[in-house]
Amino acid sequence: MPFSLLKYGLKNDYPFENDVDLPSPTELKKHYDVVIIGGGGHGVATAYYLAKYHGITNVAILEKGYLGGGNTARNTAVIRSNYLTSEGVKFYKESVDMFKGLSNEFDFNIMYSSRGQLTLAHTDSTIRSFRQRTEVNTHFGGKTELIDPQQIKELVPTLNMNPADMPVLAGLWHIDGATARHDAVAWGYAKGATQRGVELHQLTEVTDVIVENGKATGVKTNRGTVSCGCIVQAVAGHSSIVAAMAGIKMPITTYPLQAMVTQPVKPFLDPLVSSSALHCYVQQTGRGEIVFGGGSDPYPLYNTRSTLDLKESLLASAVEMFPFMANLKLMRQWAGITDMTSDYSPIMGLSPVENYYLDAGWGTWGFKSTPICGKSMAELVASGGKVPELIAPFAMDRFDEFRQVNEMGATAASH
Amino acid sequence: MKIMNCPLNGPRNISEFVYGGEVKTMPNSLTCSDKEWADYVFYSDNTIRVITEWWYHSASGYWFIAERHTASDEIFKTYDPSELFNERIEFESKPEPVEEKSA
Ligand SMILES: Cc1cc2nc3c(=O)[nH]c(=O)nc-3n(C[C@H](O)[C@H](O)[C@H](O)COP(=O)(O)OP(=O)(O)OC[C@H]3O[C@@H](n4cnc5c(N)ncnc54)[C@H](O)[C@@H]3O)c2cc1C
């Protein structure tokens, strides 16, 4: 390695000249076997696995903006599987396992960093729910422990053990907790998919879905109409809007979710730390910046504006947890619009329209599921609508049958 | 901070208010199908336009109605619910008395 690096250093030309990431744009074809609406992580991952595992390559990903420019590039990149329900834990655990191998698979560094995630309990009832999550997680092969204040102090010496006069009583220590570079995940999948023949069309907005006799047969876009064998919708915040084009009403409400980041400082914080009562999570990136995230905005809105209110409330909590951060300067604040379900679980699978598949309801927690969701959606499409067992509990009609998968407690504060 | 005009208390900080959901017609829970009830409870158009919604001023415990655009966040109108609801709603549910069973 050092030798090849030296050779590269002495060379006059750039050795990767012809190794472009994505092919240049082409005209839209008249017909595709599969049209994927939305070029976020989920859309490109679905295309990648369709091509890789099922040999289906006559696929177009239609993205109204640019690759990964939606919530994929806006999230705080928390990857974890310490949810509450067995349906949820089983699903997210697979995703965490897949993430570990992605850099090798793509031959492209997604900067997967397994640093552990610590959630703080300030009440007895939270400890009880943490105990349950530890058991469920361990049962499905995840690494999660309940730890005491002494162990917390050793893990995070800079943490205030009595933030906002709410003593830290215990912690849910999720050893598998990790982060990855979100853009790299989208690019890795897009590169792998397009190399196998999938077309990625950016600046291509779906404006209508053509449904004939209850079957989806094509889409209208700002660049013309295309017909297709089937459609996968993966548009996150715009789920209700795009589904309505196919005549589908969804159990989703769209809320903004904001996050912010400070100037870089020396490394001091290895694990991701979140407090269940303060609705705040804090993590330090590889560049040294500190990322803050918290709960959604208090009312529904399709808007990515940032607010001073959220800055004030979120940072008040962050400074309670790490008082010395009061002196840091904030560098950026941003928002994404998130498709929230009332049980805090996603919607994957069939829809009331034939050949129209849904990948939605990812709200504030869908980055971590990108690999397993893409793989499962590809399986669903390739089999012509046979729902894989792993995602069956997340069908949209669970709401009609009143069998929600309640993940609210395990999702609300830390996504 | 964003200001909302409370029909009872006048202009107040938006943080004093709680969002209460879209104004929808409740189906009769005794006669409607499960699907109709699910539709009322969980499903929503969730679209981009001016929506008529319930809001609550938490400091004074007052529910009212607002018309707000779901993309620009502009609040066009706020008014007392009596402007929409001028008839008393009767709840027909008559729970059967629970009989004590001896073991
Ligand atoms: C601030 C923030 C923090 C978050 N933190 C985390 C976290 O720590 N961990 C975690 O797991 N998740 C997190 N999430 C959630 C996560 O980002 C999303 O659930 C996930 O990225 C969804 O991926 P996606 O590919 O489905 O959607 P997106 O990446 O949003 O992609 C959808 C794409 O569809 C496109 N689109 C929309 N309408 C149309 C149309 N009509 N035609 C064509 N294209 C269209 C959009 O332009 C967009 O690019 C966070 C989200 C936010 C906003």
Coordinates of C-alpha atoms and ligand atoms in Angstrom, one line a residue:
Chain A
M1 CA 0.0 0.0 0.0
P2 CA 2.6 2.7 0.9
F3 CA 4.6 1.7 -2.2
S4 CA 1.6 2.2 -4.5
L5 CA 0.8 5.4 -2.7
L6 CA 4.4 6.6 -3.4
K7 CA 4.0 5.7 -7.1
Y8 CA 0.7 7.6 -7.2
G9 CA 2.4 10.6 -5.6
L10 CA 5.1 10.7 -8.3
K11 CA 2.8 10.2 -11.2
N12 CA 1.8 13.2 -13.4
D13 CA -1.8 12.3 -14.1
Y14 CA -4.7 11.4 -11.9
P15 CA -5.1 7.6 -11.9
F16 CA -8.9 7.6 -11.5
E17 CA -9.6 9.7 -14.6
N18 CA -12.0 7.2 -16.2
D19 CA -13.5 5.9 -13.0
V20 CA -16.6 8.1 -12.9
D21 CA -19.1 7.6 -10.1
L22 CA -22.3 7.9 -12.1
P23 CA -23.0 7.6 -15.8
S24 CA -24.1 10.9 -17.6
P25 CA -27.8 11.5 -17.9
T26 CA -29.6 9.9 -20.9
E27 CA -33.1 10.3 -22.4
L28 CA -35.9 8.5 -20.6
K29 CA -36.8 5.2 -22.2
K30 CA -40.5 4.5 -23.2
H31 CA -40.7 1.5 -20.9
Y32 CA -39.0 0.1 -17.8
D33 CA -39.7 -3.1 -15.9
V34 CA -39.5 -1.2 -12.6
V35 CA -39.8 2.5 -11.9
I36 CA -38.6 3.7 -8.5
I37 CA -39.9 7.1 -7.4
G38 CA -37.4 8.8 -5.2
G39 CA -33.6 8.7 -5.4
G40 CA -32.8 8.7 -1.7
G41 CA -31.0 5.8 0.1
H42 CA -34.1 3.6 0.0
G43 CA -34.8 4.0 -3.7
V44 CA -31.2 3.4 -4.8
A45 CA -30.7 0.5 -2.4
T46 CA -33.9 -1.2 -3.8
A47 CA -32.5 -0.7 -7.3
Y48 CA -29.1 -2.1 -6.3
Y49 CA -30.5 -5.3 -4.8
L50 CA -32.9 -5.8 -7.7
A51 CA -29.9 -5.7 -10.1
K52 CA -27.5 -7.6 -7.8
Y53 CA -29.7 -10.5 -6.5
H54 CA -32.5 -10.7 -9.0
G55 CA -30.9 -9.7 -12.3
I56 CA -33.6 -7.1 -12.9
T57 CA -31.8 -4.1 -14.5
N58 CA -34.4 -2.5 -16.7
V59 CA -35.0 -0.1 -13.8
A60 CA -35.3 3.7 -13.6
I61 CA -34.9 5.7 -10.5
L62 CA -36.7 9.0 -10.9
E63 CA -35.5 11.7 -8.5
K64 CA -37.0 15.2 -8.6
G65 CA -33.9 16.8 -7.1
Y66 CA -30.4 15.2 -6.8
L67 CA -29.3 11.9 -5.5
G68 CA -29.7 11.6 -1.7
G69 CA -30.8 15.3 -1.5
G70 CA -33.8 14.4 0.7
N71 CA -33.7 13.1 4.2
T72 CA -30.8 10.8 3.3
A73 CA -28.4 13.7 3.3
R74 CA -30.1 15.4 6.2
N75 CA -30.2 12.7 8.9
T76 CA -27.9 12.4 11.9
A77 CA -26.8 8.9 10.7
V78 CA -27.6 7.0 13.9
I79 CA -27.6 3.2 13.2
R80 CA -29.0 1.0 16.0
S81 CA -31.3 -1.9 16.6
N82 CA -32.3 -1.5 20.3
Y83 CA -36.0 -1.0 19.6
L84 CA -38.8 -2.5 21.7
T85 CA -41.0 -4.9 19.6
S86 CA -39.7 -8.2 18.3
E87 CA -40.8 -7.3 14.8
G88 CA -38.8 -4.1 14.9
V89 CA -35.7 -5.4 16.6
K90 CA -35.5 -8.4 14.2
F91 CA -35.7 -6.1 11.2
Y92 CA -33.3 -3.4 12.4
K93 CA -30.8 -6.0 13.6
E94 CA -30.4 -7.3 10.0
S95 CA -29.8 -3.8 8.8
V96 CA -27.0 -3.2 11.3
D97 CA -25.4 -6.4 10.2
M98 CA -25.6 -5.4 6.6
F99 CA -24.2 -2.0 7.2
K100 CA -21.0 -3.6 8.6
G101 CA -20.1 -5.1 5.3
L102 CA -21.1 -2.2 3.0
S103 CA -17.7 -0.5 2.6
N104 CA -16.2 -3.8 1.4
E105 CA -19.1 -4.6 -0.8
F106 CA -19.1 -1.2 -2.5
D107 CA -15.3 -0.9 -2.5
F108 CA -16.1 2.6 -1.2
N109 CA -15.7 3.9 2.3
I110 CA -19.0 4.6 4.0
M111 CA -17.1 5.4 7.2
Y112 CA -19.1 2.9 9.3
S113 CA -18.1 3.7 12.9
S114 CA -19.3 1.4 15.6
R115 CA -19.0 3.5 18.7
G116 CA -22.0 2.4 20.8
Q117 CA -25.1 4.3 21.8
L118 CA -26.0 5.3 25.3
T119 CA -29.5 6.3 26.3
L120 CA -30.0 7.7 29.8
A121 CA -32.8 6.9 32.1
H122 CA -34.0 9.4 34.7
T123 CA -37.0 7.6 36.1
D124 CA -37.9 4.1 37.3
S125 CA -40.4 3.5 34.6
T126 CA -37.8 4.3 31.9
I127 CA -35.4 1.7 33.6
R128 CA -38.2 -0.9 33.3
S129 CA -38.7 -0.2 29.6
F130 CA -34.9 -0.3 29.1
R131 CA -34.8 -3.7 30.8
Q132 CA -37.4 -5.0 28.4
R133 CA -35.5 -3.5 25.4
T134 CA -32.3 -5.2 26.7
E135 CA -34.0 -8.6 26.8
V136 CA -35.6 -8.3 23.4
N137 CA -32.4 -7.0 21.8
T138 CA -30.3 -9.8 23.4
H139 CA -32.8 -12.4 22.3
F140 CA -32.4 -11.4 18.7
G141 CA -28.6 -11.4 18.9
G142 CA -28.0 -7.7 19.4
K143 CA -25.5 -6.4 22.0
T144 CA -27.3 -4.3 24.6
E145 CA -26.8 -4.0 28.3
L146 CA -28.4 -2.1 31.2
I147 CA -25.5 -0.2 32.9
D148 CA -25.3 1.8 36.2
P149 CA -24.2 5.4 36.9
Q150 CA -20.6 4.4 37.7
Q151 CA -20.3 2.7 34.3
I152 CA -21.8 5.7 32.6
K153 CA -19.3 8.0 34.2
E154 CA -16.5 5.8 32.9
L155 CA -17.9 5.8 29.4
V156 CA -18.6 9.5 29.2
P157 CA -16.6 11.4 31.8
T158 CA -17.7 14.8 30.6
L159 CA -21.4 14.0 31.1
N160 CA -23.4 15.9 33.8
M161 CA -24.9 13.2 35.9
N162 CA -27.7 15.5 37.1
P163 CA -28.9 17.3 34.0
A164 CA -31.9 19.7 34.6
D165 CA -32.1 18.2 38.1
M166 CA -33.0 14.8 36.8
P167 CA -30.4 12.4 38.1
V168 CA -29.1 9.8 35.7
L169 CA -30.3 6.5 37.2
A170 CA -29.2 4.0 34.6
G171 CA -28.3 3.7 30.9
L172 CA -29.2 1.5 28.0
W173 CA -25.8 0.7 26.5
H174 CA -26.2 -0.5 22.9
I175 CA -22.8 -1.7 21.9
D176 CA -23.8 -2.2 18.3
G177 CA -24.8 1.5 18.0
A178 CA -23.0 3.2 15.1
T179 CA -22.9 6.0 12.5
A180 CA -22.0 6.0 8.8
R181 CA -21.5 8.7 6.2
H182 CA -25.0 9.0 4.8
D183 CA -24.1 10.5 1.4
A184 CA -21.6 7.7 0.9
V185 CA -24.3 5.1 1.5
A186 CA -26.5 6.7 -1.2
W187 CA -23.5 7.1 -3.6
G188 CA -22.3 3.5 -3.0
Y189 CA -25.7 2.0 -3.8
A190 CA -26.2 4.3 -6.8
K191 CA -22.8 3.5 -8.2
G192 CA -23.4 -0.2 -7.7
A193 CA -26.8 -0.1 -9.3
T194 CA -25.9 2.0 -12.3
Q195 CA -22.8 -0.2 -13.0
R196 CA -25.3 -3.1 -13.3
G197 CA -27.4 -1.2 -15.8
V198 CA -30.0 0.7 -13.7
E199 CA -30.7 4.2 -14.8
L200 CA -30.7 7.1 -12.3
H201 CA -32.6 10.1 -13.6
Q202 CA -32.0 13.2 -11.4
L203 CA -34.1 16.4 -11.9
T204 CA -36.9 14.1 -13.0
E205 CA -40.1 14.7 -11.0
V206 CA -43.0 12.3 -11.1
T207 CA -46.2 14.5 -11.5
D208 CA -48.8 11.8 -11.9
V209 CA -49.2 8.0 -11.6
I210 CA -51.1 6.2 -14.3
V211 CA -53.5 3.6 -12.9
E212 CA -55.7 1.5 -15.2
N213 CA -58.3 -1.0 -13.9
G214 CA -56.7 -0.8 -10.4
K215 CA -53.2 -1.5 -11.8
A216 CA -50.3 0.9 -11.9
T217 CA -49.0 1.0 -15.5
G218 CA -46.8 4.1 -15.8
V219 CA -45.8 7.6 -14.5
K220 CA -45.9 11.1 -16.0
T221 CA -42.9 13.2 -15.3
N222 CA -41.6 16.7 -16.2
R223 CA -39.6 14.9 -18.9
G224 CA -42.4 12.9 -20.5
T225 CA -44.4 9.8 -19.8
V226 CA -43.0 6.3 -19.2
S227 CA -44.8 3.0 -18.9
C228 CA -43.6 0.3 -16.5
G229 CA -44.3 -3.1 -15.1
C230 CA -44.5 -1.9 -11.6
I231 CA -43.7 1.1 -9.3
V232 CA -41.9 1.4 -6.0
Q233 CA -42.6 4.6 -4.1
A234 CA -39.8 5.7 -1.8
V235 CA -40.2 9.5 -1.3
A236 CA -40.1 9.9 2.5
G237 CA -41.6 13.3 3.4
H238 CA -43.7 13.4 0.2
S239 CA -45.2 10.0 0.7
S240 CA -48.8 11.2 1.0
I241 CA -48.5 13.5 -1.9
V242 CA -47.1 10.9 -4.3
A243 CA -49.4 8.2 -3.1
A244 CA -52.4 10.5 -3.7
M245 CA -51.3 10.6 -7.4
A246 CA -52.1 6.8 -7.4
G247 CA -55.3 7.4 -5.5
I248 CA -54.0 6.1 -2.3
K249 CA -54.6 7.7 1.1
M250 CA -52.0 7.0 3.8
P251 CA -51.9 6.9 7.6
I252 CA -49.1 9.5 7.6
T253 CA -48.6 13.0 8.8
T254 CA -45.6 15.1 7.7
Y255 CA -43.5 16.9 10.3
P256 CA -40.2 18.8 10.0
L257 CA -37.3 17.4 11.9
Q258 CA -34.4 19.7 12.6
A259 CA -30.8 19.1 13.6
M260 CA -27.7 21.3 14.1
V261 CA -23.9 21.0 14.4
T262 CA -21.1 23.0 16.1
Q263 CA -17.7 24.0 15.1
P264 CA -15.1 21.2 15.4
V265 CA -13.4 20.5 18.7
K266 CA -10.9 17.9 19.9
P267 CA -12.3 14.4 20.2
F268 CA -13.8 13.9 23.6
L269 CA -17.0 11.9 23.0
D270 CA -16.9 8.4 21.6
P271 CA -20.4 7.0 22.2
L272 CA -23.6 8.5 20.9
V273 CA -25.5 9.9 24.0
S274 CA -29.2 10.6 24.2
S275 CA -31.5 11.4 27.1
S276 CA -35.0 10.0 27.1
A277 CA -36.4 12.7 29.3
L278 CA -34.6 15.7 27.8
H279 CA -35.5 14.7 24.2
C280 CA -31.9 15.4 23.0
Y281 CA -29.1 13.4 21.6
V282 CA -25.5 14.4 21.2
Q283 CA -22.7 12.9 19.1
Q284 CA -19.3 13.9 17.9
T285 CA -18.4 13.3 14.3
G286 CA -15.1 12.1 12.9
R287 CA -14.3 15.7 12.1
G288 CA -14.9 16.8 15.7
E289 CA -18.1 18.6 15.2
I290 CA -20.9 18.0 17.7
V291 CA -24.3 17.0 16.2
F292 CA -27.5 17.7 18.1
G293 CA -30.8 16.2 17.4
G294 CA -34.1 15.9 19.1
G295 CA -37.8 15.5 18.6
S296 CA -39.9 16.6 15.6
D297 CA -41.4 20.0 15.3
P298 CA -44.6 20.4 17.3
Y299 CA -47.1 20.6 14.3
P300 CA -47.2 19.2 10.8
L301 CA -45.6 21.2 7.9
Y302 CA -44.0 20.7 4.5
N303 CA -41.1 23.1 5.0
T304 CA -37.4 22.7 5.7
R305 CA -37.0 26.0 7.5
S306 CA -35.0 26.1 10.7
T307 CA -36.4 27.8 13.8
L308 CA -34.9 29.7 16.7
D309 CA -37.4 28.0 19.0
L310 CA -35.9 24.6 18.4
K311 CA -32.4 25.9 18.7
E312 CA -33.2 27.3 22.1
S313 CA -35.0 24.2 23.5
L314 CA -32.7 21.6 22.1
L315 CA -29.5 23.4 23.1
A316 CA -30.8 24.1 26.6
S317 CA -31.0 20.3 27.0
A318 CA -27.7 19.7 25.4
V319 CA -26.0 22.2 27.7
E320 CA -27.6 20.5 30.7
M321 CA -26.0 17.3 29.6
F322 CA -22.6 18.8 28.7
P323 CA -22.3 22.2 30.4
F324 CA -19.0 23.1 28.9
M325 CA -20.6 23.1 25.4
A326 CA -22.2 26.4 26.3
N327 CA -19.1 28.0 24.9
L328 CA -19.2 26.3 21.5
K329 CA -20.3 28.1 18.4
L330 CA -23.1 26.6 16.3
M331 CA -22.1 26.2 12.6
R332 CA -25.2 25.0 10.8
Q333 CA -28.9 24.2 11.4
W334 CA -31.1 22.3 8.9
A335 CA -34.3 20.4 8.6
G336 CA -35.9 17.5 6.7
I337 CA -39.5 16.7 6.3
T338 CA -40.4 13.4 7.7
D339 CA -43.3 11.0 7.1
M340 CA -44.6 10.1 10.5
T341 CA -46.9 7.1 11.4
S342 CA -48.8 7.0 14.6
D343 CA -47.0 3.8 15.8
Y344 CA -43.5 5.0 14.9
S345 CA -43.0 2.0 12.6
P346 CA -42.6 2.1 8.8
I347 CA -45.0 1.1 6.0
M348 CA -43.5 -1.4 3.6
G349 CA -45.2 -3.7 1.1
L350 CA -48.4 -3.8 -1.0
S351 CA -50.8 -1.0 -1.6
P352 CA -54.5 -1.0 -2.7
V353 CA -53.2 -0.5 -6.2
E354 CA -51.8 -3.5 -8.0
N355 CA -48.1 -3.4 -9.0
Y356 CA -47.6 -0.3 -6.8
Y357 CA -45.4 -0.9 -3.8
L358 CA -44.9 1.3 -0.8
D359 CA -41.8 2.2 1.1
A360 CA -42.8 5.0 3.4
G361 CA -43.5 6.1 6.9
W362 CA -39.8 6.2 7.7
G363 CA -40.2 9.4 9.7
T364 CA -37.2 10.2 11.8
W365 CA -35.6 6.7 11.9
G366 CA -35.2 5.4 8.3
F367 CA -31.6 5.9 7.5
K368 CA -30.5 2.8 9.6
S369 CA -32.9 0.6 7.7
T370 CA -31.6 1.5 4.2
P371 CA -29.8 -1.8 3.4
I372 CA -32.5 -4.2 4.8
C373 CA -35.4 -2.2 3.4
G374 CA -33.8 -2.0 0.0
K375 CA -33.1 -5.8 0.1
S376 CA -36.7 -6.6 1.2
M377 CA -38.4 -4.3 -1.3
A378 CA -36.3 -5.8 -4.1
E379 CA -37.4 -9.3 -3.0
L380 CA -41.1 -8.1 -2.9
V381 CA -40.8 -6.6 -6.5
A382 CA -38.9 -9.5 -7.9
S383 CA -41.4 -12.0 -6.6
G384 CA -44.3 -10.1 -8.2
G385 CA -45.7 -9.1 -4.8
K386 CA -44.9 -11.9 -2.4
V387 CA -44.3 -10.1 0.9
P388 CA -41.1 -11.2 2.6
E389 CA -41.8 -12.4 6.2
L390 CA -39.5 -9.9 7.7
I391 CA -41.5 -6.9 6.5
A392 CA -45.0 -8.5 6.7
P393 CA -45.8 -6.8 10.1
F394 CA -45.3 -3.4 8.5
A395 CA -48.0 -3.7 5.9
M396 CA -50.1 -0.5 5.6
D397 CA -53.4 -2.4 6.3
R398 CA -52.2 -3.0 9.9
F399 CA -53.9 0.3 10.6
D400 CA -57.2 -1.1 9.3
E401 CA -56.9 -4.1 11.5
F402 CA -55.7 -2.2 14.6
R403 CA -52.5 -4.2 14.9
Q404 CA -49.9 -1.4 15.1
V405 CA -46.2 -2.1 15.8
N406 CA -45.7 0.3 18.7
E407 CA -42.2 1.7 18.7
M408 CA -43.0 5.1 20.0
G409 CA -41.0 4.8 23.3
A410 CA -37.9 3.5 21.6
T411 CA -38.0 6.0 18.8
A412 CA -39.2 9.4 20.0
A413 CA -36.0 10.9 21.4
S414 CA -33.2 9.2 19.5
H415 CA -34.6 8.1 16.1
Chain B
M1 CA -41.1 33.5 17.7
K2 CA -44.0 32.8 15.4
I3 CA -47.2 34.4 16.6
M4 CA -50.7 32.9 16.5
N5 CA -53.8 34.9 16.9
C6 CA -56.0 33.3 19.6
P7 CA -59.7 34.1 19.1
L8 CA -60.0 34.4 22.9
N9 CA -56.6 35.9 24.0
G10 CA -55.3 37.7 21.0
P11 CA -51.8 37.3 19.5
R12 CA -49.6 34.9 21.5
N13 CA -46.4 32.9 21.0
I14 CA -46.9 29.7 19.0
S15 CA -45.3 27.8 21.9
E16 CA -48.4 28.5 24.0
F17 CA -50.6 26.4 21.6
V18 CA -51.0 22.7 20.9
Y19 CA -51.9 21.3 17.5
G20 CA -55.0 19.2 17.7
G21 CA -55.3 17.6 14.2
E22 CA -57.4 18.3 11.1
V23 CA -61.1 19.0 11.5
K24 CA -62.8 15.9 10.2
T25 CA -66.3 14.5 10.5
M26 CA -66.5 11.7 13.1
P27 CA -68.4 8.7 11.8
N28 CA -70.9 7.1 14.1
S29 CA -68.8 4.6 16.1
L30 CA -71.7 2.3 16.7
T31 CA -72.7 1.9 13.1
C32 CA -69.6 2.5 11.0
S33 CA -67.3 -0.3 9.7
D34 CA -63.8 -0.9 11.2
K35 CA -62.3 0.5 8.0
E36 CA -64.3 3.8 8.3
W37 CA -63.2 4.1 11.9
A38 CA -59.5 3.4 11.0
D39 CA -59.8 6.0 8.3
Y40 CA -61.1 8.6 10.7
V41 CA -58.5 7.8 13.4
F42 CA -55.3 7.1 11.4
Y43 CA -55.5 8.2 7.8
S44 CA -55.2 11.7 6.5
D45 CA -54.9 13.5 3.2
N46 CA -51.8 15.2 4.6
T47 CA -51.6 17.4 1.6
I48 CA -50.1 20.8 0.8
R49 CA -52.8 23.5 0.9
V50 CA -54.8 25.5 3.4
I51 CA -56.1 23.1 6.1
T52 CA -58.8 23.7 8.7
E53 CA -57.4 22.4 12.0
W54 CA -58.0 22.2 15.7
W55 CA -55.7 24.2 18.0
Y56 CA -55.6 24.5 21.8
H57 CA -54.4 27.5 23.8
S58 CA -52.9 25.6 26.7
A59 CA -52.6 28.5 29.1
S60 CA -56.4 29.2 29.0
G61 CA -57.6 25.7 28.1
Y62 CA -59.4 27.0 25.0
W63 CA -60.0 25.0 21.8
F64 CA -60.4 26.8 18.5
I65 CA -60.1 26.5 14.8
A66 CA -57.3 27.8 12.5
E67 CA -56.9 27.8 8.8
R68 CA -53.2 27.3 8.0
H69 CA -51.2 26.6 4.9
T70 CA -49.2 23.4 5.3
A71 CA -46.2 24.5 3.3
S72 CA -45.8 28.3 3.9
D73 CA -47.1 27.9 7.6
E74 CA -49.1 31.1 7.0
I75 CA -52.1 31.3 9.4
F76 CA -55.0 32.9 7.5
K77 CA -57.8 32.8 10.0
T78 CA -58.5 31.7 13.6
Y79 CA -62.0 31.5 15.0
D80 CA -64.2 30.0 17.7
P81 CA -65.5 26.5 16.9
S82 CA -69.1 27.7 17.3
E83 CA -68.7 29.1 13.7
L84 CA -68.5 25.5 12.4
F85 CA -70.3 23.6 15.1
N86 CA -73.6 25.2 16.1
E87 CA -75.5 22.0 17.0
R88 CA -75.0 20.0 20.1
I89 CA -73.4 16.6 19.3
E90 CA -75.2 13.7 20.9
F91 CA -73.1 10.7 21.7
E92 CA -75.4 7.7 21.4
S93 CA -73.2 5.2 23.1
K94 CA -75.1 3.7 26.0
P95 CA -72.6 1.3 27.8
E96 CA -74.3 -1.7 29.3
P97 CA -74.0 -1.9 33.0
V98 CA -71.3 -4.3 34.0
E99 CA -72.7 -7.2 35.9
E100 CA -70.7 -8.4 38.9
K101 CA -70.0 -12.1 38.6
S102 CA -69.3 -14.1 41.7
A103 CA -66.4 -16.5 41.4
Ligands
LIG1 C1 -32.8 15.9 10.7 C2 -33.0 14.4 10.5 C3 -32.4 13.5 11.3 C4 -32.5 12.1 11.1 N1 -31.8 11.3 11.9 C5 -31.9 9.9 11.6 C6 -31.0 9.0 12.3 O1 -30.1 9.5 13.1 N2 -31.1 7.7 12.1 C7 -32.0 7.2 11.2 O2 -32.0 6.0 11.0 N3 -32.8 8.1 10.5 C8 -32.8 9.4 10.7 N4 -33.6 10.3 10.0 C9 -34.6 9.7 9.1 C10 -34.0 9.3 7.7 O3 -33.2 10.4 7.2 C11 -35.0 9.0 6.7 O4 -36.0 8.1 7.2 C12 -34.4 8.3 5.5 O5 -33.3 9.0 5.0 C13 -35.4 8.1 4.4 O6 -34.8 7.7 3.2 P1 -35.5 7.7 1.8 O7 -34.6 7.2 0.8 O8 -36.8 6.9 2.0 O9 -36.0 9.2 1.6 P2 -35.2 10.5 1.1 O10 -33.8 10.4 1.2 O11 -35.9 11.7 1.6 O12 -35.5 10.4 -0.5 C14 -36.7 10.6 -1.1 C15 -36.5 11.3 -2.4 O13 -37.7 11.3 -3.1 C16 -37.7 12.5 -3.9 N5 -39.0 12.8 -4.4 C17 -40.1 13.3 -3.6 N6 -41.1 13.5 -4.4 C18 -40.8 13.1 -5.7 C19 -41.5 13.1 -6.9 N7 -42.7 13.5 -7.1 N8 -40.8 12.6 -8.0 C20 -39.5 12.2 -7.9 N9 -38.8 12.3 -6.7 C21 -39.4 12.7 -5.6 C22 -37.0 13.5 -3.0 O14 -36.5 14.6 -3.7 C23 -36.0 12.7 -2.2 O15 -34.7 12.8 -2.7 C24 -33.5 11.6 10.2 C25 -34.2 12.6 9.4 C26 -34.0 13.9 9.5 C27 -34.7 14.9 8.7

